[in-house]
Coordinates of C-alpha atoms and ligand atoms in Angstrom, one line a residue:
M274 CA 23.2 -110.9 34.1
R275 CA 22.4 -108.3 31.3
Y276 CA 24.2 -107.3 28.2
A277 CA 23.8 -103.8 27.8
F278 CA 24.6 -101.9 23.9
P279 CA 25.9 -99.0 23.6
E280 CA 23.2 -95.4 23.7
G281 CA 22.0 -95.3 19.7
F282 CA 22.8 -99.3 18.5
L283 CA 21.5 -99.6 15.3
W284 CA 18.8 -102.7 15.7
G285 CA 17.8 -103.8 12.3
A286 CA 16.4 -106.3 9.8
A287 CA 17.7 -107.6 6.2
T288 CA 15.6 -109.0 2.8
A289 CA 17.1 -109.2 -0.6
A290 CA 14.7 -108.2 -3.7
Y291 CA 15.2 -111.0 -5.7
Q292 CA 14.5 -112.7 -2.7
I293 CA 11.0 -111.3 -1.0
E294 CA 10.0 -109.2 -4.0
G295 CA 8.1 -111.9 -6.8
A296 CA 6.2 -109.6 -9.2
V297 CA 8.6 -110.3 -11.7
D298 CA 6.6 -109.1 -15.3
Q299 CA 5.1 -106.1 -13.0
D300 CA 5.5 -102.3 -13.9
G301 CA 8.8 -103.1 -17.0
R302 CA 10.6 -105.1 -14.5
S303 CA 12.9 -107.3 -16.9
P304 CA 14.2 -111.0 -16.4
A305 CA 16.5 -111.4 -14.5
N306 CA 19.8 -113.4 -14.3
W307 CA 18.3 -115.6 -11.8
D308 CA 14.8 -115.8 -13.8
V309 CA 16.8 -117.4 -16.6
F310 CA 18.6 -119.2 -13.6
S311 CA 16.0 -121.1 -11.4
R312 CA 13.9 -122.0 -15.4
Q313 CA 17.3 -124.2 -16.0
P314 CA 15.9 -127.9 -14.7
G315 CA 17.7 -129.2 -11.8
R316 CA 19.4 -125.6 -10.6
I317 CA 17.2 -124.9 -7.3
Y318 CA 15.9 -127.3 -5.0
N319 CA 12.5 -128.0 -6.4
G320 CA 12.3 -126.2 -9.0
E321 CA 11.9 -123.4 -7.1
S322 CA 11.8 -119.2 -8.2
G323 CA 11.8 -116.1 -7.1
M324 CA 8.5 -115.7 -9.4
R325 CA 6.6 -115.3 -6.6
A326 CA 8.3 -115.4 -3.4
C327 CA 6.5 -113.3 -0.8
N328 CA 5.0 -110.9 -3.1
H329 CA 6.4 -108.4 -1.3
Y330 CA 6.5 -105.8 -4.3
N331 CA 2.6 -105.6 -3.9
L332 CA 2.5 -106.8 0.4
Y333 CA 5.6 -103.0 1.0
K334 CA 3.1 -101.5 3.4
E335 CA 1.9 -104.7 5.3
D336 CA 5.8 -105.9 5.6
V337 CA 6.6 -101.7 7.3
S338 CA 3.9 -102.4 9.4
L339 CA 5.2 -105.7 11.1
M340 CA 8.7 -103.8 11.0
E341 CA 7.0 -100.8 13.2
G342 CA 5.5 -103.6 15.0
I343 CA 9.0 -105.0 15.9
G344 CA 9.8 -101.7 17.1
L345 CA 13.0 -102.0 13.9
H346 CA 15.1 -99.1 14.2
A347 CA 16.1 -99.5 10.2
Y348 CA 15.7 -102.1 7.4
R349 CA 18.3 -103.1 5.3
F350 CA 17.1 -104.4 1.4
S351 CA 17.9 -104.3 -2.2
I352 CA 17.2 -102.8 -5.0
A353 CA 17.4 -104.9 -8.4
W354 CA 18.8 -103.5 -11.4
S355 CA 16.5 -104.9 -13.6
R356 CA 13.3 -103.1 -12.5
I357 CA 15.8 -99.5 -12.1
I358 CA 17.5 -100.4 -15.6
P359 CA 15.7 -102.8 -17.4
D360 CA 18.5 -103.0 -20.5
G361 CA 21.1 -103.1 -17.5
K362 CA 22.4 -99.5 -19.5
G363 CA 20.6 -96.8 -20.4
A364 CA 17.4 -95.9 -20.3
V365 CA 15.9 -95.8 -16.8
N366 CA 12.7 -97.1 -16.2
P367 CA 10.2 -94.6 -14.0
K368 CA 7.9 -97.3 -11.9
G369 CA 10.7 -99.2 -11.4
L370 CA 12.5 -96.4 -9.1
D371 CA 8.8 -95.6 -8.1
F372 CA 8.1 -98.2 -5.9
Y373 CA 11.9 -97.7 -4.0
S374 CA 10.4 -94.6 -3.9
R375 CA 7.3 -95.4 -2.4
L376 CA 9.2 -98.4 -0.4
V377 CA 11.2 -95.4 1.5
D378 CA 8.4 -93.0 2.1
E379 CA 6.6 -95.7 4.3
L380 CA 9.6 -96.7 6.0
L381 CA 10.4 -93.3 6.6
A382 CA 6.9 -92.3 7.8
K383 CA 7.1 -95.1 10.7
G384 CA 10.7 -94.1 11.4
I385 CA 12.3 -96.4 10.3
K386 CA 15.8 -95.5 8.6
P387 CA 16.5 -97.7 5.1
V388 CA 19.2 -98.8 4.3
A389 CA 19.8 -99.4 0.8
T390 CA 22.6 -102.5 -1.1
C391 CA 22.3 -101.7 -5.1
Y392 CA 23.7 -105.1 -5.9
H393 CA 22.1 -108.4 -4.0
W394 CA 23.0 -110.7 -7.1
D395 CA 20.2 -110.2 -9.0
M396 CA 21.4 -108.3 -12.6
P397 CA 19.1 -108.3 -16.2
A398 CA 19.5 -111.3 -17.7
T399 CA 20.6 -109.3 -20.9
L400 CA 24.1 -108.0 -19.2
E401 CA 25.0 -111.4 -18.1
K402 CA 24.4 -112.7 -21.2
K403 CA 26.2 -109.8 -23.1
Y404 CA 28.9 -109.5 -20.3
T405 CA 29.2 -112.9 -18.6
G406 CA 28.4 -111.1 -15.4
W407 CA 31.6 -109.8 -13.5
K408 CA 33.9 -111.9 -16.3
S409 CA 34.0 -108.1 -17.5
R410 CA 35.7 -105.3 -16.8
E411 CA 33.4 -103.7 -18.7
M412 CA 30.8 -104.1 -15.9
C413 CA 32.4 -102.1 -13.7
D414 CA 31.3 -98.4 -15.3
I415 CA 27.8 -99.9 -16.0
F416 CA 27.1 -100.8 -12.6
A417 CA 28.6 -97.6 -11.8
E418 CA 25.9 -95.7 -13.6
Y419 CA 23.2 -97.9 -12.2
C420 CA 24.3 -97.3 -8.8
A421 CA 24.9 -93.0 -9.7
V422 CA 21.2 -93.3 -10.9
L423 CA 20.0 -95.0 -7.6
V424 CA 21.6 -92.1 -5.2
K425 CA 20.1 -89.7 -7.7
A426 CA 16.5 -90.6 -6.5
L427 CA 17.0 -91.5 -3.6
G428 CA 19.7 -90.5 -2.2
D429 CA 17.8 -87.5 -0.3
R430 CA 15.6 -90.0 2.3
V431 CA 18.5 -92.8 1.9
E432 CA 21.3 -92.1 3.7
M433 CA 23.6 -95.5 4.3
W434 CA 24.3 -97.2 1.0
S435 CA 26.3 -101.0 0.2
T436 CA 27.6 -101.5 -3.4
I437 CA 27.8 -104.7 -3.2
N438 CA 26.5 -107.9 -0.9
E439 CA 29.1 -110.6 -0.6
P440 CA 31.3 -110.6 -3.2
E441 CA 33.0 -113.1 -2.0
V442 CA 29.4 -115.7 -2.6
I443 CA 29.2 -114.1 -5.9
L444 CA 32.7 -115.5 -7.3
S445 CA 32.1 -118.8 -5.6
A446 CA 29.2 -119.6 -6.4
G447 CA 29.0 -118.4 -9.4
Y448 CA 32.7 -118.8 -11.1
K449 CA 33.9 -121.8 -9.1
S450 CA 31.1 -123.7 -8.0
G451 CA 28.6 -122.7 -10.2
V452 CA 25.3 -123.0 -8.2
H453 CA 24.6 -119.4 -9.0
P454 CA 24.5 -117.7 -12.1
P455 CA 26.0 -117.8 -14.2
G456 CA 26.9 -121.4 -13.1
L457 CA 30.3 -121.0 -14.2
K458 CA 33.8 -123.7 -13.0
V459 CA 36.8 -121.2 -14.3
E460 CA 40.1 -121.5 -13.5
L461 CA 41.6 -119.7 -10.6
K462 CA 43.6 -117.3 -12.6
E463 CA 40.2 -116.1 -14.0
Y464 CA 38.5 -116.5 -11.1
R465 CA 41.0 -114.3 -9.4
Q466 CA 40.0 -111.5 -12.1
V467 CA 36.6 -111.8 -12.3
S468 CA 37.3 -110.7 -8.1
H469 CA 39.7 -108.0 -9.2
N470 CA 36.3 -106.5 -11.1
L471 CA 34.7 -106.9 -9.0
M472 CA 35.9 -105.2 -6.2
L473 CA 36.7 -102.6 -8.8
A474 CA 32.8 -102.4 -9.8
H475 CA 32.6 -101.7 -6.1
G476 CA 35.5 -98.5 -6.4
R477 CA 34.1 -96.9 -9.9
A478 CA 30.6 -97.4 -7.9
L479 CA 31.6 -95.6 -4.7
S480 CA 32.8 -92.9 -6.9
A481 CA 29.5 -92.4 -9.3
M482 CA 27.4 -92.3 -6.3
R483 CA 29.8 -90.0 -3.8
A484 CA 29.4 -88.1 -7.3
A485 CA 25.6 -88.2 -8.0
A486 CA 24.6 -87.6 -4.0
P487 CA 22.3 -85.1 -3.5
R488 CA 23.9 -85.0 0.2
P489 CA 26.6 -86.0 2.0
L490 CA 25.7 -90.3 2.4
K491 CA 27.7 -93.6 4.4
I492 CA 28.5 -95.9 1.5
G493 CA 29.9 -99.2 2.0
I494 CA 30.1 -102.7 0.8
V495 CA 28.9 -105.9 2.7
H496 CA 31.3 -108.7 3.2
N497 CA 30.5 -112.1 4.2
S498 CA 33.2 -112.9 6.1
A499 CA 34.8 -117.5 6.4
S500 CA 34.8 -116.9 10.6
V501 CA 36.9 -118.3 12.7
S502 CA 37.3 -119.0 16.6
P503 CA 39.5 -119.9 18.7
T504 CA 39.0 -123.1 20.5
M505 CA 39.8 -122.2 23.9
E506 CA 40.7 -118.4 24.3
T507 CA 44.6 -119.2 24.9
E508 CA 47.1 -117.0 23.2
G509 CA 47.7 -119.5 20.5
D510 CA 44.5 -120.2 19.8
I511 CA 43.9 -117.0 18.8
D512 CA 46.7 -116.3 16.9
A513 CA 46.0 -119.3 15.1
A514 CA 42.5 -117.9 14.6
R515 CA 43.4 -114.7 13.3
H516 CA 46.3 -116.2 11.1
E517 CA 43.9 -118.1 9.7
F518 CA 41.0 -115.2 9.5
H519 CA 43.5 -113.2 7.5
R520 CA 44.2 -116.6 5.0
L521 CA 40.8 -116.9 4.0
N522 CA 39.4 -112.9 4.0
S523 CA 42.5 -110.9 3.2
W524 CA 42.7 -110.8 -0.6
L525 CA 39.4 -109.3 -0.8
L526 CA 39.5 -107.0 2.2
E527 CA 42.9 -106.0 2.6
P528 CA 42.2 -104.3 -0.9
L529 CA 39.4 -102.6 0.6
V530 CA 40.8 -100.9 3.7
K531 CA 45.0 -100.6 2.6
G532 CA 44.8 -100.1 -1.5
R533 CA 46.5 -103.0 -1.9
Y534 CA 46.4 -106.9 -2.0
A535 CA 47.7 -108.5 0.8
E536 CA 51.8 -109.1 0.1
D537 CA 51.9 -113.2 1.3
L538 CA 48.7 -114.2 -0.5
W539 CA 49.6 -112.5 -3.7
N540 CA 53.2 -113.7 -3.6
E541 CA 51.7 -117.5 -2.6
A542 CA 49.1 -117.0 -6.1
G543 CA 52.6 -117.1 -8.5
N544 CA 50.9 -116.4 -11.9
D545 CA 47.7 -116.8 -11.1
V546 CA 47.4 -113.4 -10.2
P547 CA 44.7 -110.9 -11.7
E548 CA 46.1 -108.1 -14.5
I549 CA 45.9 -105.1 -12.5
Q550 CA 45.4 -101.0 -14.3
D551 CA 46.5 -97.8 -13.3
G552 CA 44.4 -96.3 -11.3
D553 CA 42.9 -99.8 -10.0
M554 CA 44.5 -100.0 -6.3
E555 CA 43.6 -96.6 -5.7
C556 CA 40.1 -96.8 -7.1
I557 CA 39.2 -100.3 -4.6
G558 CA 40.2 -98.9 -2.0
A559 CA 38.9 -95.7 -1.6
P560 CA 37.1 -95.0 1.7
T561 CA 34.3 -96.4 2.9
D562 CA 32.1 -94.6 5.7
F563 CA 31.3 -98.0 7.3
L564 CA 32.1 -102.2 6.7
G565 CA 29.1 -104.6 6.8
I566 CA 29.8 -107.9 7.9
N567 CA 27.6 -111.3 7.0
T568 CA 28.5 -113.9 9.4
Y569 CA 26.6 -116.8 10.4
F570 CA 29.0 -119.5 11.8
S571 CA 32.2 -120.1 12.3
G572 CA 35.1 -122.8 12.4
L573 CA 37.4 -123.2 15.2
S574 CA 41.3 -123.0 15.0
V575 CA 42.2 -125.4 17.3
S576 CA 45.3 -124.4 18.2
A577 CA 48.4 -123.2 16.1
K578 CA 49.9 -126.7 15.4
H579 CA 46.7 -127.4 13.7
G580 CA 46.2 -123.7 11.8
A581 CA 43.5 -124.8 10.0
R582 CA 39.8 -123.6 9.5
E583 CA 37.7 -127.1 11.1
F584 CA 34.4 -127.5 12.0
E585 CA 33.7 -130.0 15.1
K586 CA 31.0 -132.0 13.8
W587 CA 29.3 -132.5 16.9
Y588 CA 28.1 -128.9 17.6
P589 CA 24.2 -127.8 16.9
R590 CA 23.5 -127.3 12.8
T591 CA 21.1 -125.4 12.2
M592 CA 18.5 -126.9 8.9
V593 CA 21.3 -125.5 6.2
D594 CA 23.7 -127.8 8.1
W595 CA 25.6 -124.6 9.3
P596 CA 27.2 -125.4 13.4
V597 CA 26.3 -122.9 16.3
T598 CA 29.0 -121.3 17.0
P599 CA 27.7 -118.4 19.3
D600 CA 31.2 -116.8 20.5
T601 CA 31.1 -116.2 15.9
L602 CA 29.8 -112.1 16.6
Y603 CA 32.7 -111.3 19.4
W604 CA 35.5 -112.8 17.3
T605 CA 34.4 -112.4 13.8
M606 CA 33.9 -108.7 15.0
R607 CA 37.3 -108.6 17.3
F608 CA 39.8 -110.3 13.9
V609 CA 37.9 -107.9 11.7
H610 CA 38.8 -104.4 13.8
E611 CA 42.8 -105.7 14.6
L612 CA 43.5 -106.6 11.3
Y613 CA 42.1 -103.9 9.1
E614 CA 40.8 -101.4 11.4
P615 CA 38.0 -100.4 8.8
G616 CA 35.8 -97.9 11.4
D617 CA 32.4 -98.5 11.8
L618 CA 31.4 -102.0 12.0
Y619 CA 27.9 -102.9 11.3
I620 CA 26.7 -106.9 11.1
T621 CA 24.7 -106.6 8.3
E622 CA 23.7 -110.3 8.2
N623 CA 23.1 -112.9 10.7
G624 CA 20.6 -115.9 11.5
C625 CA 19.2 -119.7 10.7
A626 CA 17.3 -120.9 9.3
Y627 CA 15.0 -124.2 11.2
P628 CA 11.6 -125.9 9.3
D629 CA 9.6 -123.9 11.2
Q630 CA 5.5 -123.9 10.8
V631 CA 2.3 -122.3 12.3
K632 CA 0.3 -124.1 14.3
E633 CA -2.9 -122.4 16.3
V634 CA -3.1 -121.8 20.1
N635 CA -6.6 -121.2 20.6
G636 CA -7.4 -120.1 17.3
T637 CA -4.4 -117.8 17.0
P638 CA -1.3 -119.3 14.5
I639 CA 1.6 -119.0 16.3
V640 CA 5.2 -120.3 15.4
E641 CA 7.7 -121.8 18.5
D642 CA 10.3 -121.1 16.7
F643 CA 12.4 -121.8 20.2
A644 CA 16.4 -122.7 18.3
R645 CA 16.1 -119.3 16.8
I646 CA 15.7 -117.6 20.0
N647 CA 18.5 -119.3 21.8
Y648 CA 20.6 -118.7 18.6
L649 CA 20.5 -115.5 18.4
R650 CA 20.7 -114.4 22.2
E651 CA 23.9 -116.8 22.6
Y652 CA 24.9 -114.4 19.5
L653 CA 24.1 -111.1 20.4
K654 CA 26.3 -112.2 23.9
G655 CA 29.1 -112.5 21.9
L656 CA 28.4 -108.8 19.6
C657 CA 27.4 -106.9 23.2
R658 CA 31.0 -108.3 24.4
A659 CA 32.8 -106.8 21.1
T660 CA 30.9 -103.5 22.4
Q661 CA 32.5 -104.0 25.4
D662 CA 35.8 -104.0 23.5
G663 CA 35.6 -100.9 22.3
I664 CA 35.4 -102.6 18.7
P665 CA 33.0 -99.7 17.3
V666 CA 30.4 -101.9 15.8
K667 CA 27.5 -99.9 15.4
G668 CA 24.5 -102.0 14.8
Y669 CA 22.9 -105.4 13.8
F670 CA 20.7 -106.7 10.9
V671 CA 19.2 -110.4 11.7
W672 CA 18.7 -111.9 8.8
S673 CA 15.8 -112.3 7.9
L674 CA 13.0 -110.3 8.2
L675 CA 11.1 -113.1 6.4
D676 CA 11.3 -116.8 5.1
N677 CA 12.0 -116.2 1.3
F678 CA 13.5 -117.7 -1.6
E679 CA 16.7 -119.3 -0.5
W680 CA 18.7 -119.0 -4.0
A681 CA 19.8 -122.9 -5.0
G682 CA 18.0 -124.1 -1.4
G683 CA 14.9 -122.7 -2.7
Y684 CA 12.2 -122.6 -0.1
Q685 CA 12.7 -125.3 2.0
Y686 CA 15.2 -123.2 4.7
R687 CA 13.2 -120.8 6.9
F688 CA 15.2 -117.8 8.0
G689 CA 12.8 -115.2 8.8
I690 CA 11.5 -114.0 12.2
T691 CA 8.0 -113.4 9.9
H692 CA 7.0 -117.2 9.0
V693 CA 5.7 -116.5 5.3
N694 CA 3.1 -119.0 3.8
Y695 CA 4.4 -119.1 0.1
E696 CA 0.7 -120.2 -0.9
T697 CA -1.5 -117.1 0.4
F698 CA 1.7 -114.3 1.8
T699 CA -0.2 -114.9 5.2
R700 CA 2.8 -113.3 7.3
T701 CA 2.7 -114.8 11.4
P702 CA 5.1 -113.1 13.4
K703 CA 7.7 -116.0 14.7
E704 CA 8.2 -116.2 18.8
S705 CA 11.7 -115.1 17.4
S706 CA 10.4 -111.7 16.6
K707 CA 9.4 -111.3 19.9
F708 CA 12.2 -111.8 21.2
Y709 CA 14.0 -109.3 19.4
S710 CA 11.4 -107.0 19.8
R711 CA 11.8 -107.0 23.2
V712 CA 16.2 -106.8 22.4
I713 CA 15.7 -103.5 20.8
Q714 CA 13.2 -101.8 23.3
N715 CA 16.6 -102.7 26.5
N716 CA 18.4 -101.9 24.0
G717 CA 20.5 -105.2 25.5
I718 CA 19.8 -109.1 26.4
E719 CA 18.5 -109.4 29.7
Ligands
IFM1071 O1 20.0 -115.9 2.0 C1 21.8 -115.1 1.8 C2 21.9 -113.9 1.6 O2 21.2 -113.6 0.8 C3 23.1 -113.6 1.6 N1 23.3 -114.2 2.9 C4 23.5 -115.8 3.3 C5 22.1 -115.7 3.5 C6 21.7 -116.8 4.1 O3 21.9 -118.0 2.9

């Protein structure tokens, strides 16, 4: 059986600045919130940080060659704010911009489409300190200014942009569990205010980017969905799963597409709702060109009588202890499309972590990550089914091109289709990168 994707389907790989670049003191970059946070004892596994990471900042040409070898159509990367505007606002650092300009040129020279994210969790430390991150509404315009600088400089060559990566993780990890900067645990009302600020920052950035762009661009946002799949494909299970999906995702997603908060969730929030100013909702709900979804696993909504996201404990797990649930991409795309109708959709991240190791066979280093191949194959079958249902899924980005710094988890989790030796920075393509290469070549799965 062959699982064929629509013609023109965009196959890519994703990374993020702080997770791969290293070179934290180079070319005028100022300290980022993550540099400061990583230095605090007990924050990061093994006391690690992104200080060296994969040294992509200096090895970007090698990394683009790797991409070319795989046959990637597109590369999704993020931009380090502290390289571009070291003080957070005001003066632009030309050397910082120049790095991304060279990266983009290198990609284009190899026929790879650059896809840029303005904010994937790292901001200048001074900004975070002054405003306590996204707690302050003032951050919205400061962020918009930074995004406008980016499109002014790179918009002639980078057509596809997202403003913010995973608002939900920024909120839950930064302001609820405190395992990411700024390391806070705030009350629910304040939490919702931070959430509102973040969405407003997206809206303000969107309009500033459109105004500054040298040509029409495709601008969206990337949401990490809390996915839910029905256990059986009965009407009852599907309805229960859709309902649960709505409960878990609509607080952030409905304002984006409808310009208002979901009524049932708003009413349930009682007094813990954010303060909204005139014009906020129009700004948040301004039309985008696509919606990116990051998803790795789903909970199973067993049936209407359970009606909650549950995790089946006997499912196989990846190293991060996330269940392997191959239907995830199908149901996520279907529910997002049915509930929000956002137009073009992309899977902007999907993948898995295993403790991959390099071994030598006849003098050749190889990494036999067969569990990842299995994961990708089965998940992609689900995505293919979504395209066959007519859901407008336009592309897929595997997470990640490289093993990298997995935030509070440090370097223990290897998500890459390329192995990275963190001492020598040697890259070794894993067997999964060869599998992925064939998927791209065939535009489908055999
Ligand atoms: O590494 C992260 C990434 O930065 C955001 N999405 C999830 C990935 C895996 O945890």
